[in-house]
XYZ file of N, CA and C in Angstrom:
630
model
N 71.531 -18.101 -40.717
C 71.113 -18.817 -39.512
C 69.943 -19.732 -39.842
N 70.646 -20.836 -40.514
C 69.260 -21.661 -40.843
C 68.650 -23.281 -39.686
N 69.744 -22.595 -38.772
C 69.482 -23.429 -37.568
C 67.852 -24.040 -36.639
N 67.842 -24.917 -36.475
C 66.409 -24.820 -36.102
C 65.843 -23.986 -34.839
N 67.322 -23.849 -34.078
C 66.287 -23.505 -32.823
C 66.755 -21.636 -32.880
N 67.460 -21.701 -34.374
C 67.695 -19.643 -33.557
C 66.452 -18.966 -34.381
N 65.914 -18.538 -33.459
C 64.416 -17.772 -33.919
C 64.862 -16.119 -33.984
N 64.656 -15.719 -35.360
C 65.058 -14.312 -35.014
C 64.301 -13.353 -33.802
N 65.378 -12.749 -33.125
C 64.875 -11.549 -32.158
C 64.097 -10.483 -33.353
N 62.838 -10.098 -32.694
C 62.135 -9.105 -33.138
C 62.797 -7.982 -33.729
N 63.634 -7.899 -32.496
C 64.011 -6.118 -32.362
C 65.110 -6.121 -33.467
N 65.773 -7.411 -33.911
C 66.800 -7.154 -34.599
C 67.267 -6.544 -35.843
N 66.195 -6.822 -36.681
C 65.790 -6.126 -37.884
C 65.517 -4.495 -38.023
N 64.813 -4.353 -36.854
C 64.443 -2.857 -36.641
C 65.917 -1.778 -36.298
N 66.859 -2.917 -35.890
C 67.933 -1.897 -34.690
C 68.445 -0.616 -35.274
N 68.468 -0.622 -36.993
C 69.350 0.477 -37.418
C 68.347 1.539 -37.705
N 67.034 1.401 -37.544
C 65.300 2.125 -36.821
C 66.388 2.857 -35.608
N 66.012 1.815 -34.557
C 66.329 2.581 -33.100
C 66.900 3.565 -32.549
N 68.313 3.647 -33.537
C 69.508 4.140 -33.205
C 68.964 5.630 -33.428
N 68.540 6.044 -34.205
C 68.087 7.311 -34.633
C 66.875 7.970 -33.931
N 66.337 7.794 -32.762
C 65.627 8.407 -32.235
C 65.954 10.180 -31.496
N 65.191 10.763 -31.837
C 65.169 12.296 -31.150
C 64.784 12.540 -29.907
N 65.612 12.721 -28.818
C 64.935 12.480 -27.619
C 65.092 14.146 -27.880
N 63.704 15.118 -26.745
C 63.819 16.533 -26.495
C 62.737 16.972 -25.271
N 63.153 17.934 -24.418
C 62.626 17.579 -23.172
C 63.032 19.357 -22.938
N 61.811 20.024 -22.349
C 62.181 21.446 -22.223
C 61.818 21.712 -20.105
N 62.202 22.704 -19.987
C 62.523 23.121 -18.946
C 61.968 24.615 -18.896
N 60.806 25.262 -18.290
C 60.248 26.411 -17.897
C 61.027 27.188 -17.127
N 61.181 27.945 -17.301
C 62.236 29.166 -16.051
C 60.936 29.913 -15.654
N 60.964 29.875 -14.508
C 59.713 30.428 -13.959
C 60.694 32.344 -13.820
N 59.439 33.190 -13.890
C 59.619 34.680 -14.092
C 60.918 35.296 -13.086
N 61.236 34.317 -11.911
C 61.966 35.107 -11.124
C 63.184 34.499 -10.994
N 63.437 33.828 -12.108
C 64.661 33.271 -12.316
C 65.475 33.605 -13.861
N 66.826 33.412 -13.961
C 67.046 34.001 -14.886
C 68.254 32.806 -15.545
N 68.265 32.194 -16.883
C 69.011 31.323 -17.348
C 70.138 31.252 -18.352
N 71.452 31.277 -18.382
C 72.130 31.619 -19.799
C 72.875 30.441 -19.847
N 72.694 30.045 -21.711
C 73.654 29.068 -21.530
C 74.868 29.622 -22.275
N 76.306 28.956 -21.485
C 77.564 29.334 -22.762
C 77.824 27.662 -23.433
N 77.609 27.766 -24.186
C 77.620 25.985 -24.638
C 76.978 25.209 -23.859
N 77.935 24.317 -23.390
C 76.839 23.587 -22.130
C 76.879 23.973 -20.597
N 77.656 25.226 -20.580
C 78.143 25.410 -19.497
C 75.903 26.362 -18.754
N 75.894 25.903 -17.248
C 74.285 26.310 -17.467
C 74.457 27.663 -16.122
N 74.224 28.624 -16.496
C 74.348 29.558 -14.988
C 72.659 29.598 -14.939
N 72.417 29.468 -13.566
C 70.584 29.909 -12.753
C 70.960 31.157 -11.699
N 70.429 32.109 -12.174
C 69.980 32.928 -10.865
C 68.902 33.338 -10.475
N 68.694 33.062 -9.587
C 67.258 33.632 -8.344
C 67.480 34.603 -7.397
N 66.609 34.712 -6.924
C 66.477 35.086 -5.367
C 67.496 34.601 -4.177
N 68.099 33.614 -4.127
C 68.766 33.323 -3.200
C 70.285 33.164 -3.763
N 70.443 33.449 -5.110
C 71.950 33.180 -5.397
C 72.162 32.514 -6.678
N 73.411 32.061 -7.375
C 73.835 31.686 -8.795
C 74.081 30.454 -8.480
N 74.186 29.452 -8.757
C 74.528 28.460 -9.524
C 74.981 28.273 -11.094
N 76.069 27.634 -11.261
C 76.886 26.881 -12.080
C 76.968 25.965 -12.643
N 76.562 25.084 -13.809
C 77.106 23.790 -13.533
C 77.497 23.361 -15.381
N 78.770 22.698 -15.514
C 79.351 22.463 -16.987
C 79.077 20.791 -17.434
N 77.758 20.970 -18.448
C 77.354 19.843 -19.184
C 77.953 19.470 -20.287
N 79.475 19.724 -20.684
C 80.302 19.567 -21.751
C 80.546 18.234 -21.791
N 80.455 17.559 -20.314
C 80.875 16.226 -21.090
C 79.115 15.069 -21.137
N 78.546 15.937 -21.904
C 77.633 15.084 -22.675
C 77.697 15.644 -24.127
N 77.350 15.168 -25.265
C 77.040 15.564 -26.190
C 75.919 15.899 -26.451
N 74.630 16.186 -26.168
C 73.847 17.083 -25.782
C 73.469 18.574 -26.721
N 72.383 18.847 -27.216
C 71.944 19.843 -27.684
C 71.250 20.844 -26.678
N 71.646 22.125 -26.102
C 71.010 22.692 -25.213
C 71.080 24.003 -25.680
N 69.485 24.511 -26.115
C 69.552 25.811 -26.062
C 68.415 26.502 -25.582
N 67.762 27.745 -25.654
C 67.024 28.511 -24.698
C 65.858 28.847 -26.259
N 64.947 28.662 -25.677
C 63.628 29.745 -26.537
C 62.422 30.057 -25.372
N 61.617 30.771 -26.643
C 60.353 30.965 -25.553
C 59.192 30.500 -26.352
N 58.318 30.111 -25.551
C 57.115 29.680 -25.910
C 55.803 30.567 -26.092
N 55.131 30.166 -26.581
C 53.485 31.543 -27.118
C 53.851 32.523 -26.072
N 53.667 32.029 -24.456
C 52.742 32.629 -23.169
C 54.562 33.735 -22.962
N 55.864 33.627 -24.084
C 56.899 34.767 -23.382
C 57.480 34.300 -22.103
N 57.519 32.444 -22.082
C 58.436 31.588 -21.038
C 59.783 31.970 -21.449
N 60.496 31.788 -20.554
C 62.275 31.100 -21.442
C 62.081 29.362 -21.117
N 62.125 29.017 -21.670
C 62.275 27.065 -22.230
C 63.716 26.702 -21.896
N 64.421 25.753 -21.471
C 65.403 25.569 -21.725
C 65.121 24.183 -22.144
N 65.905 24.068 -23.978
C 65.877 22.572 -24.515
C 66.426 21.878 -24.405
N 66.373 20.497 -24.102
C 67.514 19.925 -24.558
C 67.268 18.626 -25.084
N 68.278 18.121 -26.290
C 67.873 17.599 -27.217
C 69.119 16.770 -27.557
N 68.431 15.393 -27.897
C 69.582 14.359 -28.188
C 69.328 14.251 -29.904
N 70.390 14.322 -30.986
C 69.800 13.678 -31.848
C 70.473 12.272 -32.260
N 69.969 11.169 -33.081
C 70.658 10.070 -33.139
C 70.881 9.431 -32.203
N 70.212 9.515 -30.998
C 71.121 9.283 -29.390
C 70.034 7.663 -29.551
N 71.044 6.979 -28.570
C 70.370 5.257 -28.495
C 69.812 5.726 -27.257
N 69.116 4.159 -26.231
C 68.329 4.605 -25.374
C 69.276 5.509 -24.323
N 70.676 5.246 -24.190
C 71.135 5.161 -22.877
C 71.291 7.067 -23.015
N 71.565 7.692 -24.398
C 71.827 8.702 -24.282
C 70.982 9.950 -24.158
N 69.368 9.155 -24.843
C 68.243 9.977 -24.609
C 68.090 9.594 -23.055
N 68.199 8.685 -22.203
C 67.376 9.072 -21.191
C 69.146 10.016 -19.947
N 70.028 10.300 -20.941
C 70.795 11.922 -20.504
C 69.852 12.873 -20.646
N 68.916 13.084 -22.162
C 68.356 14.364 -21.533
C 67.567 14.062 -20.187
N 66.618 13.527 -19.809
C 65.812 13.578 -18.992
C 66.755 13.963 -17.191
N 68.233 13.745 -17.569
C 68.852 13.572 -16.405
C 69.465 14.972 -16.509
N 69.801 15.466 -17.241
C 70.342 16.730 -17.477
C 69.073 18.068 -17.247
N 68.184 17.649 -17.722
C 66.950 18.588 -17.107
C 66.169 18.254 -15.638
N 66.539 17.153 -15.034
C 66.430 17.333 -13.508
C 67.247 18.063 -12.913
N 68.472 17.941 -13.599
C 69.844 18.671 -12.784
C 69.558 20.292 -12.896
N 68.997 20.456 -14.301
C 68.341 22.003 -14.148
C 67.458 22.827 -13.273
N 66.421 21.711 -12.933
C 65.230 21.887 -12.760
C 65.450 21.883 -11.363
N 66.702 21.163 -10.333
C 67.313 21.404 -9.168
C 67.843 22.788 -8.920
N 68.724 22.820 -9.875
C 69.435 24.527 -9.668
C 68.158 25.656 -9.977
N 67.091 25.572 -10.834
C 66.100 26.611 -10.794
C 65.296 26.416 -9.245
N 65.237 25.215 -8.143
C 64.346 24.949 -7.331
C 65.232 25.753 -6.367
N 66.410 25.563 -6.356
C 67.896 25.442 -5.126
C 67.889 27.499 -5.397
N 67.804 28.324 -6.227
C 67.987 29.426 -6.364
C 66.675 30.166 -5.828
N 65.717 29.315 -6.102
C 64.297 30.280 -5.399
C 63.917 29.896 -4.232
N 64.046 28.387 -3.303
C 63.781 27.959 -2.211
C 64.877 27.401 -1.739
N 65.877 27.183 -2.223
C 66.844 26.310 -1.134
C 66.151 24.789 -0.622
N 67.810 24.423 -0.551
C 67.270 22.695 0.145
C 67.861 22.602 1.637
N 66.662 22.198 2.211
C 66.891 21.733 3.290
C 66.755 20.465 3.944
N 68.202 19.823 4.532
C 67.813 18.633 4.731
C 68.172 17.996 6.820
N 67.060 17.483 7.213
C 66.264 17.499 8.493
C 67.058 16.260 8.961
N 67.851 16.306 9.785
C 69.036 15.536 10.560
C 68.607 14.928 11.622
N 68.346 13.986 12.351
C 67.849 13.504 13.680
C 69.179 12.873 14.788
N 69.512 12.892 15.586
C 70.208 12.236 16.646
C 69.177 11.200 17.314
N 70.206 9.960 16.873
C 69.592 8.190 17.094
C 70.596 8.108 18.443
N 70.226 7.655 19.585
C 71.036 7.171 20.622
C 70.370 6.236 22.061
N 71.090 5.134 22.084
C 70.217 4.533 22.798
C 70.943 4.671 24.847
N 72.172 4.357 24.775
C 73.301 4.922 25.986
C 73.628 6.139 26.111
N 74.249 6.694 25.362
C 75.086 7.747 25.097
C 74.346 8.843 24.192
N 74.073 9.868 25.095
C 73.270 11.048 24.504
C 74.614 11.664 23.724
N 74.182 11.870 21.937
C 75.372 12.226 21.318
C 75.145 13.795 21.508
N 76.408 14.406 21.407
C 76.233 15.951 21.448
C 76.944 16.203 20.402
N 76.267 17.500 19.857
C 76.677 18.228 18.659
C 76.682 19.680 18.675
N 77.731 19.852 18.697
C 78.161 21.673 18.394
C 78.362 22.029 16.709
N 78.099 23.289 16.592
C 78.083 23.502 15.338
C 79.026 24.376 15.509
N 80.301 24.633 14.492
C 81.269 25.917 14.975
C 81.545 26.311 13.643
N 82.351 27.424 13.585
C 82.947 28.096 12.125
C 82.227 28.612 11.380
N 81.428 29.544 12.000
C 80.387 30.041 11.300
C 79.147 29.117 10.436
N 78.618 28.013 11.529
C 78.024 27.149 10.629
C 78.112 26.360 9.839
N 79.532 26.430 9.612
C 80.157 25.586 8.601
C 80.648 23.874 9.152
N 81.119 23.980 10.328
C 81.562 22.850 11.299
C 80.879 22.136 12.138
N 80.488 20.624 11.933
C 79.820 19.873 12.637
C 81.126 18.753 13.866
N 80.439 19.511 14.844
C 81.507 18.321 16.090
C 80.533 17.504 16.948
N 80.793 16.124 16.834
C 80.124 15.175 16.993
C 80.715 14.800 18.277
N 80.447 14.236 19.607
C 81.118 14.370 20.821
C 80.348 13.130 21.729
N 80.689 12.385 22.202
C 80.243 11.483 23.675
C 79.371 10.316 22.726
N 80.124 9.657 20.658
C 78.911 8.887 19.985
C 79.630 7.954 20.422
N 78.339 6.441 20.956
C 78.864 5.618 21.518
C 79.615 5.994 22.583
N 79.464 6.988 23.812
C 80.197 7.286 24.666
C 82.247 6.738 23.822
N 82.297 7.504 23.303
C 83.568 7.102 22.685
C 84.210 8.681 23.500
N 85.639 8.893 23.388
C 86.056 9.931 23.486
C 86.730 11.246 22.244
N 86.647 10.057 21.283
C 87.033 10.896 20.196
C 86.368 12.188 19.818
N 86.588 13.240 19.193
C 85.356 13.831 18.919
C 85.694 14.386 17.410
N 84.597 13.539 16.480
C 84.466 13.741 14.752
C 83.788 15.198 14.325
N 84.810 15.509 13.447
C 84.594 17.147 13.128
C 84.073 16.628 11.463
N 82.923 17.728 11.211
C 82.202 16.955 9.627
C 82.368 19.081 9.061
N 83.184 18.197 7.708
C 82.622 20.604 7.000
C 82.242 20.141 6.259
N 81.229 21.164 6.310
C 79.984 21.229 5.090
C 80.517 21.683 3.835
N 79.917 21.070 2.714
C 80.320 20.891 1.547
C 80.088 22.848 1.123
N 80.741 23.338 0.117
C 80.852 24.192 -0.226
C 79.273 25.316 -0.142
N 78.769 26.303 0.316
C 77.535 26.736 -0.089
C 76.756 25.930 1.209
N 76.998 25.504 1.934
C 75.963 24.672 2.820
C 76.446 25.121 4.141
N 75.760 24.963 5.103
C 75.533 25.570 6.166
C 74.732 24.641 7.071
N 75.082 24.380 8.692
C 74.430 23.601 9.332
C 73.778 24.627 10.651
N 72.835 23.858 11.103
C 72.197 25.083 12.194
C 71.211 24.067 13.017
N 71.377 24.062 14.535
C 70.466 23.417 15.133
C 68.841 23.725 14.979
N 67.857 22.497 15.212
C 66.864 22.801 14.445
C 65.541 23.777 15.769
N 66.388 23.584 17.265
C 65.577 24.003 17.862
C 64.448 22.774 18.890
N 64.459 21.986 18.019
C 63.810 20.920 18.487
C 64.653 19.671 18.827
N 64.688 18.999 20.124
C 65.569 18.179 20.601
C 66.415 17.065 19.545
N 67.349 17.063 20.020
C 68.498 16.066 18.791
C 68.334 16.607 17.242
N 68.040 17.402 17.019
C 67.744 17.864 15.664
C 68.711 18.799 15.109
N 69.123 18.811 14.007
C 70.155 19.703 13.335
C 69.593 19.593 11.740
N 69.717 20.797 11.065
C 69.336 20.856 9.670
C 70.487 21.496 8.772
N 70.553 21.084 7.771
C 71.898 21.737 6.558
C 71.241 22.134 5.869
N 71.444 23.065 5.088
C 70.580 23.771 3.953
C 71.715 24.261 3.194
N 71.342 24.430 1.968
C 71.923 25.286 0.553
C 71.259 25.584 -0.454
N 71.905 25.911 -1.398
C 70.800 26.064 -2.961
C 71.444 25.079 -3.998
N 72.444 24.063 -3.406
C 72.935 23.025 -4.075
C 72.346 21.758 -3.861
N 71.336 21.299 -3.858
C 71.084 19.978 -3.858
C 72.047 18.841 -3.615
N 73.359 18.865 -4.438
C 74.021 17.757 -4.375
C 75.007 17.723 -2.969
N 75.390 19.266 -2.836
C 76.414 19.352 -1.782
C 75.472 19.253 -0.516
N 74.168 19.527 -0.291
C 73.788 19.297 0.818
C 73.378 17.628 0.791
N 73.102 17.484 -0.256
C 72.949 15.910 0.146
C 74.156 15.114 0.636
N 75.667 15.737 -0.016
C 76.567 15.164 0.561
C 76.642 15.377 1.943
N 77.252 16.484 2.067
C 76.901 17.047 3.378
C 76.463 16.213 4.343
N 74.686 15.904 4.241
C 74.586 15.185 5.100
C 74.880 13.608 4.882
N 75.813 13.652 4.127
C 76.179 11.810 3.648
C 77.105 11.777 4.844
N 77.925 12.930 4.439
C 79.271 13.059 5.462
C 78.917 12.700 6.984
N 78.023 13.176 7.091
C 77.536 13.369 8.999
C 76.709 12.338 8.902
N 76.307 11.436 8.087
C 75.718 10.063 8.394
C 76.654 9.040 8.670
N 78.067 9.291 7.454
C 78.945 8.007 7.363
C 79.984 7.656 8.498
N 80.056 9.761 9.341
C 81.163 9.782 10.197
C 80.368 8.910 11.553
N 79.048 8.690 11.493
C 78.577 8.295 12.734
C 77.921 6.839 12.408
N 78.581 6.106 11.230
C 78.119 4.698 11.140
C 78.931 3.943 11.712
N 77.748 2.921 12.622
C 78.961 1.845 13.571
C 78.927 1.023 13.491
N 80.270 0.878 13.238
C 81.047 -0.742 12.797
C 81.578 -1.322 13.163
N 81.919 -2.840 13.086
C 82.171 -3.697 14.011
C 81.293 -4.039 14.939
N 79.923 -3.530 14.849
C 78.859 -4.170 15.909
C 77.839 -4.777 15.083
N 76.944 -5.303 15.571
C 76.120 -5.800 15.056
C 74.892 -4.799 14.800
N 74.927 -4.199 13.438
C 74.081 -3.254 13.086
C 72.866 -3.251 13.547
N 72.046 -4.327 13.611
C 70.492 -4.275 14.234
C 70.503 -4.197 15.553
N 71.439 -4.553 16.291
C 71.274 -3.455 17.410
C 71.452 -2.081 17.773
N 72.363 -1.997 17.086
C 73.057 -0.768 17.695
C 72.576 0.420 16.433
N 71.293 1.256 16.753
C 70.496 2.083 15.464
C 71.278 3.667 15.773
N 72.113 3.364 16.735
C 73.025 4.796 17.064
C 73.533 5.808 15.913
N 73.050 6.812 15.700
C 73.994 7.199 14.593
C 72.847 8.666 14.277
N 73.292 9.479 13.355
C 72.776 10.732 12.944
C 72.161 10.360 11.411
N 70.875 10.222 11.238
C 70.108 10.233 9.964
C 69.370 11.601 9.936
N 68.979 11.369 8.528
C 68.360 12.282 7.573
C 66.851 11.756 7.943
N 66.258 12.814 8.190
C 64.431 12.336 8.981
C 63.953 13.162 7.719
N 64.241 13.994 7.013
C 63.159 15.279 6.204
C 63.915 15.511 5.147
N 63.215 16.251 3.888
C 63.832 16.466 3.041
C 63.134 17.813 2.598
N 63.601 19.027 2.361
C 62.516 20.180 1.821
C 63.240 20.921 1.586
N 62.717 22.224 1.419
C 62.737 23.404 1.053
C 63.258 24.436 2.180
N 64.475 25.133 2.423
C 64.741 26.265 3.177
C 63.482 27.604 3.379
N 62.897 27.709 2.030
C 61.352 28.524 1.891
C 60.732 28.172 1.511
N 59.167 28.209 1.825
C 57.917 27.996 0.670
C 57.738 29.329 -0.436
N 57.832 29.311 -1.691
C 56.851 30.120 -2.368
C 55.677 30.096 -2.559
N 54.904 31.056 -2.437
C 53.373 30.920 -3.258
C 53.485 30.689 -4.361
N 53.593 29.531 -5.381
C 53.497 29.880 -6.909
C 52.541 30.381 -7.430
């Protein structure tokens, strides 16, 4: 490239440098939780229940030690990995670090009823499991929402309010995706019409003292 205007890129020389970086990123199991891995497959149990979840389709180094203080660690470790695959570990140990949070406190997520005409009503049926949505947009239809596996809905006590909780993070977040999307309205002109069931809170089913 003896061209005048191609100026070598910096990084280019370095790239077969890059490729070889060690990404490694550990994970504390706090005392009242308990962690095994079978390959990548990750079981958490706590206080409130097991979780599951199969990291096989990363290539991924994950295994368990302990540190001076008699922690369990959970590692995990890229080797050779470029950027996109080291910043998997960092994503693979949030996903942990959810199922160790979801087994000792549970997630709870804080639902509001938006209505400006039509007071929406909501029954919960099936053992908690069934959300019936009734009089949105004075419509007559009435939208039935089930909670994603492990999740559970329950009025909050406080007017228009309903809360879902689990020890799954993802299914309650769906969950309440579900009961947001069944009550998005369309065909109107969105800035008016703010009608609909959102997510106001995001927390914990319990506090621990740590």
């Amino acid at each position: 490239h003896n061209h005048p205007l191609f100026f070598p890129h910096p990084t280019l020389h370095s790239h077969t440098q890059m490729r070889y970086i060690n990404a490694k990123e550990e994970v504390t199991v706090p005392t009242d939780v308990t962690v095994t891995l079978n390959k990548r497959e990750v079981t958490v149990t706590g206080r409130r229940g097991t979780l599951v979840r199969d990291f096989s389709h990363v290539t991924l180094d994950m295994h368990l030690e302990k540190d001076e203080d008699d922690n369990t660690l959970v590692v995990v470790e890229s080797w050779l990995g470029n950027r996109s695959k080291n910043s998997q570990v960092r994503t693979i140990c949030s996903h942990i670090e959810n199922m160790i949070t979801g087994v000792r406190k549970g997630f709870k997520y804080t639902m509001k009823f938006v209505y400006s005409h039509f007071p929406v009503n909501v029954s919960i049926t099936n053992d908690n499991k069934t959300v019936e949505i009734r009089n949105f947009l004075g419509e007559k239809l009435v939208r039935y929402v089930s909670m994603m596996d492990g999740c559970t809905c329950e009025m909050t006590g406080n007017k228009d309010e309903m809360a879902i909780s689990g020890n799954d993070l993802e299914k309650v977040s769906q969950s309440a995706a579900k009961i947001h999307m069944i009550t998005k309205v369309r065909r109107k002109d969105i800035r008016k019409f703010l009608d609909g069931i959102y997510v106001s809170e995001k927390g914990n089913v319990e506090e621990i003292d740590e």
